[in-house]
XYZ file of C-alpha atoms in Angstrom:
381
model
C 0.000 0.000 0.000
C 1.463 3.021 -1.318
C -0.268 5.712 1.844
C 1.160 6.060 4.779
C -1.445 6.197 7.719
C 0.038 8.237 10.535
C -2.148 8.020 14.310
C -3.304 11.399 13.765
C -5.201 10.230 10.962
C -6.782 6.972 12.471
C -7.761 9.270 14.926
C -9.864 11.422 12.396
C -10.832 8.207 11.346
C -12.014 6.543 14.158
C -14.126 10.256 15.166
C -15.927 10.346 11.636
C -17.125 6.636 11.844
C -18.823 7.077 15.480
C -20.211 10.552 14.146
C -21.335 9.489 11.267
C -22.786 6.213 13.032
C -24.970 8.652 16.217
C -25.943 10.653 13.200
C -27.689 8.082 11.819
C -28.797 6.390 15.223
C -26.716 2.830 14.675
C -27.200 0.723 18.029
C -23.882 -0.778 16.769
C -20.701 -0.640 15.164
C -18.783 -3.435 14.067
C -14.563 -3.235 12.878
C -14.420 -7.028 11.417
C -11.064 -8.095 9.923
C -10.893 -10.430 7.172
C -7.933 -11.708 4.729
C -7.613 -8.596 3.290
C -9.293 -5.685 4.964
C -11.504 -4.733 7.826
C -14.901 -4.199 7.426
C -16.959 -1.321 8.892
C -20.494 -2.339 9.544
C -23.212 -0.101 11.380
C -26.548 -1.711 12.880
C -29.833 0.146 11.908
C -32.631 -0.770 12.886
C -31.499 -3.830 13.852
C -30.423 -4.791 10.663
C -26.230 -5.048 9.965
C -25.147 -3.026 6.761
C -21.604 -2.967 5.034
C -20.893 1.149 5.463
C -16.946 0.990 4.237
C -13.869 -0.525 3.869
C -10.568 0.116 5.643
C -7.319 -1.093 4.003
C -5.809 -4.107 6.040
C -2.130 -2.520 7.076
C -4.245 0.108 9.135
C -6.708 -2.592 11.338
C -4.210 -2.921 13.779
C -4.202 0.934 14.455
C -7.762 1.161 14.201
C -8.205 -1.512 17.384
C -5.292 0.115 19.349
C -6.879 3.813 18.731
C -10.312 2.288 20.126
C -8.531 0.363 23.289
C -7.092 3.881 24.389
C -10.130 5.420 23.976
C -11.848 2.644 26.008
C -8.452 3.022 28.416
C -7.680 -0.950 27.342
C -4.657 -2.832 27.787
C -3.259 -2.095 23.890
C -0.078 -4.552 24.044
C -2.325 -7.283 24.714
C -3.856 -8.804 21.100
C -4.577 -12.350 22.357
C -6.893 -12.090 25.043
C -10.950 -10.405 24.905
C -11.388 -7.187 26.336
C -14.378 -4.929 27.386
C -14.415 -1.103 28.285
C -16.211 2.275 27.725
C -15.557 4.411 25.638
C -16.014 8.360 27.275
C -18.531 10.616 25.365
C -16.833 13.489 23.455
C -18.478 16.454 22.705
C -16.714 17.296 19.316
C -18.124 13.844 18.030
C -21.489 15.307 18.084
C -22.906 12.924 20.495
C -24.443 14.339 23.046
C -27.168 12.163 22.903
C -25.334 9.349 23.647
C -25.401 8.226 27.572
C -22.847 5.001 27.080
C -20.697 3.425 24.425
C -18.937 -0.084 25.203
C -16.492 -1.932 23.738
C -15.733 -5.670 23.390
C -12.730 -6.577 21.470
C -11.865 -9.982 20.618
C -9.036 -11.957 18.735
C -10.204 -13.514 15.679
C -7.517 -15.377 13.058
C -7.762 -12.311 11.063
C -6.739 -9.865 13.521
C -8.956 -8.447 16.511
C -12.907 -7.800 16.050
C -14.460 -4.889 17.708
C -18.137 -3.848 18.487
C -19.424 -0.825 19.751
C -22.731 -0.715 20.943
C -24.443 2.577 21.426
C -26.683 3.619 24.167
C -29.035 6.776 23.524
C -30.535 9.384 25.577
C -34.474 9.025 24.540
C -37.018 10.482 27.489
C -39.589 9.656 25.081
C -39.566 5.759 25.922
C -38.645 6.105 29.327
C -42.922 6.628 29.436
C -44.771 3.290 29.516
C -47.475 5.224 27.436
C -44.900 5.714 24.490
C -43.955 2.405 24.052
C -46.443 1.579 21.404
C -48.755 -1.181 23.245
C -51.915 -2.259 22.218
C -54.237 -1.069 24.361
C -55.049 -4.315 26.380
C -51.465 -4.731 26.763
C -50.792 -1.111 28.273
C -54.287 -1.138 30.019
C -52.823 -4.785 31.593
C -49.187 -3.366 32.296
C -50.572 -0.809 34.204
C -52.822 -3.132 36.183
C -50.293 -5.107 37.007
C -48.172 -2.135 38.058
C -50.655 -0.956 40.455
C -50.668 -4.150 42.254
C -48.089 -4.901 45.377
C -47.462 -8.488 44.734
C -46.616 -10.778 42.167
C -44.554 -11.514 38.847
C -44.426 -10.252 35.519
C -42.659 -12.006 32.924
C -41.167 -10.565 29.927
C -40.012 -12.871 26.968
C -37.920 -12.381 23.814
C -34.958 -12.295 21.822
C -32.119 -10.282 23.028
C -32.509 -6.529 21.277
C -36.076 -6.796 21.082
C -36.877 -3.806 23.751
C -37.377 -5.641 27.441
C -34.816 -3.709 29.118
C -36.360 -0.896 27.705
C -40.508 -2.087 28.701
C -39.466 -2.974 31.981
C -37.487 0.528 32.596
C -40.921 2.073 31.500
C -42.449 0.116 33.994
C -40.595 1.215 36.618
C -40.855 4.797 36.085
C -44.473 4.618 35.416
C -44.496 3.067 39.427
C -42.239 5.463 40.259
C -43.861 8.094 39.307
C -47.666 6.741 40.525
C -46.631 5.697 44.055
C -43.104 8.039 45.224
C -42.732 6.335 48.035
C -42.132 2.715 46.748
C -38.586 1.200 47.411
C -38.042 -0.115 44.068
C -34.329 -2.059 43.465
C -33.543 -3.566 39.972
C -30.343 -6.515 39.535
C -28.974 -6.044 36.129
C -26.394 -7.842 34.147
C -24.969 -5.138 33.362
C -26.810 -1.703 34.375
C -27.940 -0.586 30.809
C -29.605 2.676 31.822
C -28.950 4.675 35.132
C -32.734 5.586 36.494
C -32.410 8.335 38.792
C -34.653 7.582 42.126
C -33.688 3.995 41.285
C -31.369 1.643 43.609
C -29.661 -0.520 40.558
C -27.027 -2.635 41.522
C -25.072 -4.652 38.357
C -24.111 -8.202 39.061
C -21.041 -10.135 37.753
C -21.823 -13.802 36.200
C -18.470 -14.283 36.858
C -17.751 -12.870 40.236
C -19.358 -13.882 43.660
C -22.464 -11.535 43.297
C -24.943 -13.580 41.472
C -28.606 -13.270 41.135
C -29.521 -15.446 43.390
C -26.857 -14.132 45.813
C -28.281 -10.883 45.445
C -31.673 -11.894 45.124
C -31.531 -13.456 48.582
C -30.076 -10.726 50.132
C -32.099 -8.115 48.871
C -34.891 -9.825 50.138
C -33.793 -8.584 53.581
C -33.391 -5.182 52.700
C -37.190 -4.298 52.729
C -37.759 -3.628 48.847
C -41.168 -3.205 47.625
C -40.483 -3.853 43.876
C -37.881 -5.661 42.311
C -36.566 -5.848 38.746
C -34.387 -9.052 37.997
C -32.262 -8.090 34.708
C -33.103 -12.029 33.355
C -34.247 -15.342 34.966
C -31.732 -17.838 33.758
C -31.982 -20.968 36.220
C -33.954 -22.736 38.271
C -32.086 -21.402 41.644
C -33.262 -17.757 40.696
C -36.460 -18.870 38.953
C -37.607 -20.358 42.425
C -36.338 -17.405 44.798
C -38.211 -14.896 42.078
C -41.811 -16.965 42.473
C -41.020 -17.043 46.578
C -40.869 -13.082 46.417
C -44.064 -13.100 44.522
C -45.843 -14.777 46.776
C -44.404 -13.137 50.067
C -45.666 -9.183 49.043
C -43.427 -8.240 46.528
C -44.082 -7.034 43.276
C -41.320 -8.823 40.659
C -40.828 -8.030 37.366
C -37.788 -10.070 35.034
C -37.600 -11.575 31.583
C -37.325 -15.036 30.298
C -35.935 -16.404 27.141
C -38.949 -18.080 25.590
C -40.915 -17.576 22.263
C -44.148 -17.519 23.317
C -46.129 -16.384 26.685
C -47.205 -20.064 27.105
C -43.985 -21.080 26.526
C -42.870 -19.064 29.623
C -45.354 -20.810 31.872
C -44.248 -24.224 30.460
C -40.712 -23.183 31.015
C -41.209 -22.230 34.886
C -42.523 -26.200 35.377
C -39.732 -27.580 33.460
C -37.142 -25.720 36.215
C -38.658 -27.861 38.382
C -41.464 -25.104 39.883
C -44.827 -26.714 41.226
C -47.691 -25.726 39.097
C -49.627 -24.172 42.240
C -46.488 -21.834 42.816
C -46.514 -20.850 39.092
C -50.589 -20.104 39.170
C -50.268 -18.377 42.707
C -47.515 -15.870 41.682
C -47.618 -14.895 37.696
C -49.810 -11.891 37.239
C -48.846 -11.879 33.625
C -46.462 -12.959 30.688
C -45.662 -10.520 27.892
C -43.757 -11.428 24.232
C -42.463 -8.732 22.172
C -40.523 -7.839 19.496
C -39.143 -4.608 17.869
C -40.032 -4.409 13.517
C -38.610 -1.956 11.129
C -40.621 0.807 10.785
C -40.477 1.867 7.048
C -39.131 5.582 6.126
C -41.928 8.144 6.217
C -39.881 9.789 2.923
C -39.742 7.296 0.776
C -42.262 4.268 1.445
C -44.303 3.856 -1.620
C -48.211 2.273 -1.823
C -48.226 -1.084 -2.833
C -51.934 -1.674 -4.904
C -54.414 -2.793 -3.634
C -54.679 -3.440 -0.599
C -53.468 -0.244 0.929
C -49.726 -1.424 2.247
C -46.426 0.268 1.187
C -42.980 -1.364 0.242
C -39.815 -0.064 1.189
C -37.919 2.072 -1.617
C -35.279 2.928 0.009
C -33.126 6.561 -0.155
C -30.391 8.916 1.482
C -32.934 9.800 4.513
C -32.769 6.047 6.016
C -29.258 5.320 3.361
C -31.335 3.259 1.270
C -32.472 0.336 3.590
C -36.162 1.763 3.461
C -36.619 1.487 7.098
C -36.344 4.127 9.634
C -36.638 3.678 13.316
C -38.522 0.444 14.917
C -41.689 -0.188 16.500
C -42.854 -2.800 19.218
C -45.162 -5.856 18.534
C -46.237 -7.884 21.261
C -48.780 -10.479 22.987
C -49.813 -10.645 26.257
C -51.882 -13.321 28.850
C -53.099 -12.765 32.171
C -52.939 -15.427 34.410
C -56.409 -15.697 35.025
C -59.078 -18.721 36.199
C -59.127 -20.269 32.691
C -55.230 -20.526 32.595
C -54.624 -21.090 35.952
C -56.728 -24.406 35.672
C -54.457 -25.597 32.566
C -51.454 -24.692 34.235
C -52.878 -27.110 36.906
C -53.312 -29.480 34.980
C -49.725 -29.486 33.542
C -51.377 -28.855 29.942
C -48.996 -29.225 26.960
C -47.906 -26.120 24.600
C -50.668 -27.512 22.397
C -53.362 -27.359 25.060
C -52.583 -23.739 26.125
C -52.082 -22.531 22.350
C -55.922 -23.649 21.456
C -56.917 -22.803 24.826
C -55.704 -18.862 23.856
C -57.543 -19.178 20.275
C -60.769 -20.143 21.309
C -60.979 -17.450 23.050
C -59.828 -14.757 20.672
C -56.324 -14.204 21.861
C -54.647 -11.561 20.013
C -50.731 -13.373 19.000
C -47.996 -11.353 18.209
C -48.069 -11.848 14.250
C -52.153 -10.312 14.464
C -50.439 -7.459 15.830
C -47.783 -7.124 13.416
C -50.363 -7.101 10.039
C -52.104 -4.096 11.784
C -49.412 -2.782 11.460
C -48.816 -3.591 7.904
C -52.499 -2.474 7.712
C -51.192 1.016 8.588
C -48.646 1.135 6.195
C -46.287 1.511 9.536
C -44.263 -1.607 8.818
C -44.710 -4.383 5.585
C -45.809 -7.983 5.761
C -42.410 -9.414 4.937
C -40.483 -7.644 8.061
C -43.266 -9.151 10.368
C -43.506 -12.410 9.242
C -39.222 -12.322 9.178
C -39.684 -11.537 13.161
C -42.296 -13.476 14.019
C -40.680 -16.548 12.560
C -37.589 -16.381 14.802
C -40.267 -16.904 17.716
């Protein structure tokens, strides 16, 4: 390669590729090396797209450049590595509260991601979030109560974090004087009036450590970051039961799934029944650009054209789909009687239960999203 790259100019480098990514509101930016260059990629939407090029002799500077930023240990290429990255204020991005990095060797050289974390009041408000009606009327309902669990399920990126923050300032705001304490793995948003502690999978403070302890520290609501085992599954249904209002989130596809999943940990069925309030699957869907969707003929939808306003992926911004069941005497009773996924599924249709892929094509209906980026989500469930 005939240029020279000197550090001042990685450095201009390295500036214009986070500006450039805020400016256009990527959740994440990817450096991947291959044989013969490193890839820049940006996340929109949720949605990875190829935004340049760099030539291979430079990918080395490029990583060290973002391990100082992130105050990393630069002479060490072999190992993983995770940091922050301080906000600057001539990168324009101000409305950025938190970007991490994760570095990791790959036989190519060392992969980077940045993920992005943005300042947006707007869905800190339960009422913003984009519910269906029964689903916000039910969220609230649940959020007036002083006992019992809510369970949030989904795919990792598909908003829960974000729900269950809206949750608790919606309780926070309703009743002041609530002590309200939230475990998180890690702390993704710092909620002022909030006691938020981060736990370490790998150190000694666990969930169920924490959970435990907590439990003697006189909260009124607690927020569990994710239910991952039986051991926290089972000390999560006790402080349901014993006046505490829970909220966490489950890996599971569907809200029935959820309940089956809590009896396959080993829960009794009368614990489940006697503690869920409520189970609630979501999922964020591209929302397509307001300046260049065009009207698909004839039933009233619009395709994605694509241009420079959302650089030409025809989306712009995301919006939530979701389902939601109350544990109520009908389910209870299945739940009971250790009814299969089958069982609960037709139990939910017969009586007109609202899934997650009706609520997409309403959507689609409203030329807010199209049919193919629902039915692409709603597959994955």
């Amino acid at each position: 390669m005939s240029k020279k790259f000197t550090n001042s100019d990685v450095t201009v480098l390295i500036d214009e590729i986070l500006a450039e990514a805020v400016s256009n509101n990527a959740s994440d930016i990817h450096f991947e090396p291959t044989a013969n260059d490193m890839v820049v990629k940006f996340r929109l939407d949720g949605e990875l797209k190829d935004i340049d090029r760099l030539p291979k002799f430079i990918s080395s500077n490029v990583i060290a450049r973002l391990k100082v930023l992130a105050e990393l240990l630069t002479y060490r290429n072999d190992i993983p590595q995770e940091g922050r990255i301080r906000a600057s204020k001539s990168s324009g991005d101000s409305s950025v509260i938190d970007k991490r990095l994760a570095i990791f060797p790959t036989i190519h050289g060392q992969r980077a991601v940045i993920r992005l974390f943005y300042e947006d009041s707007w869905l800190m408000e339960l009422d913003h979030l984009g519910f269906s009606d029964y689903i916000l009327s039910s969220l609230k309902d649940i959020a007036n109560r002083t006992q019992g669990v809510l369970l949030l399920t989904g795919p990792a990126g598909s908003g829960k974090s974000t729900t269950l923050a809206g949750i608790l300032r919606y309780i926070q705001t309703r009743f002041s004087g609530r002590s309200i304490v939230t475990l998180e793995d890690p702390v993704e948003r710092d909620i002022e009036g909030i006691t938020q502690v981060q736990i370490s999978s790998a150190g000694e403070m666990t969930f169920p450590v924490a959970l435990r302890s907590l439990l003697r520290q006189d909260p009124q609501v607690l927020m569990i970051g994710e239910i991952r085992d039986a051991e926290t599954a089972r000390i999560a249904i006790e402080a349901g039961l014993t006046g505490h209002l829970l909220m966490s989130t489950m890996h599971s596809g569907t809200p029935a799934g959820a309940l089956l999943r809590l009896l396959e940990m080993g829960l009794e069925p009368y614990q489940v029944t006697s503690s869920i309030s409520g189970v609630v699957n979501q999922r964020l869907v591209r929302r397509l650009c307001d300046n260049c969707k065009k009207p698909t003929a004839p039933n009233g939808s619009f395709t994605a054209a694509g241009c420079d306003n959302c650089m030409g992926t025809g989306y712009k911004g995301r919006v939530l789909i979701g389902e939601m069941i109350m544990m109520d005497g009908q389910i209870r009773k299945a739940v009971l009687n250790k009814c299969d996924m089958d069982e609960l599924t037709a139990i939910l249709k017969s009586r007109g239960h609202m899934n997650m892929l009706q609520d997409g094509r309403m959507l689609v209906s409203k030329g807010v999203t199209t049919a193919e980026e629902v039915n692409k989500v709603c597959s994955t469930s």
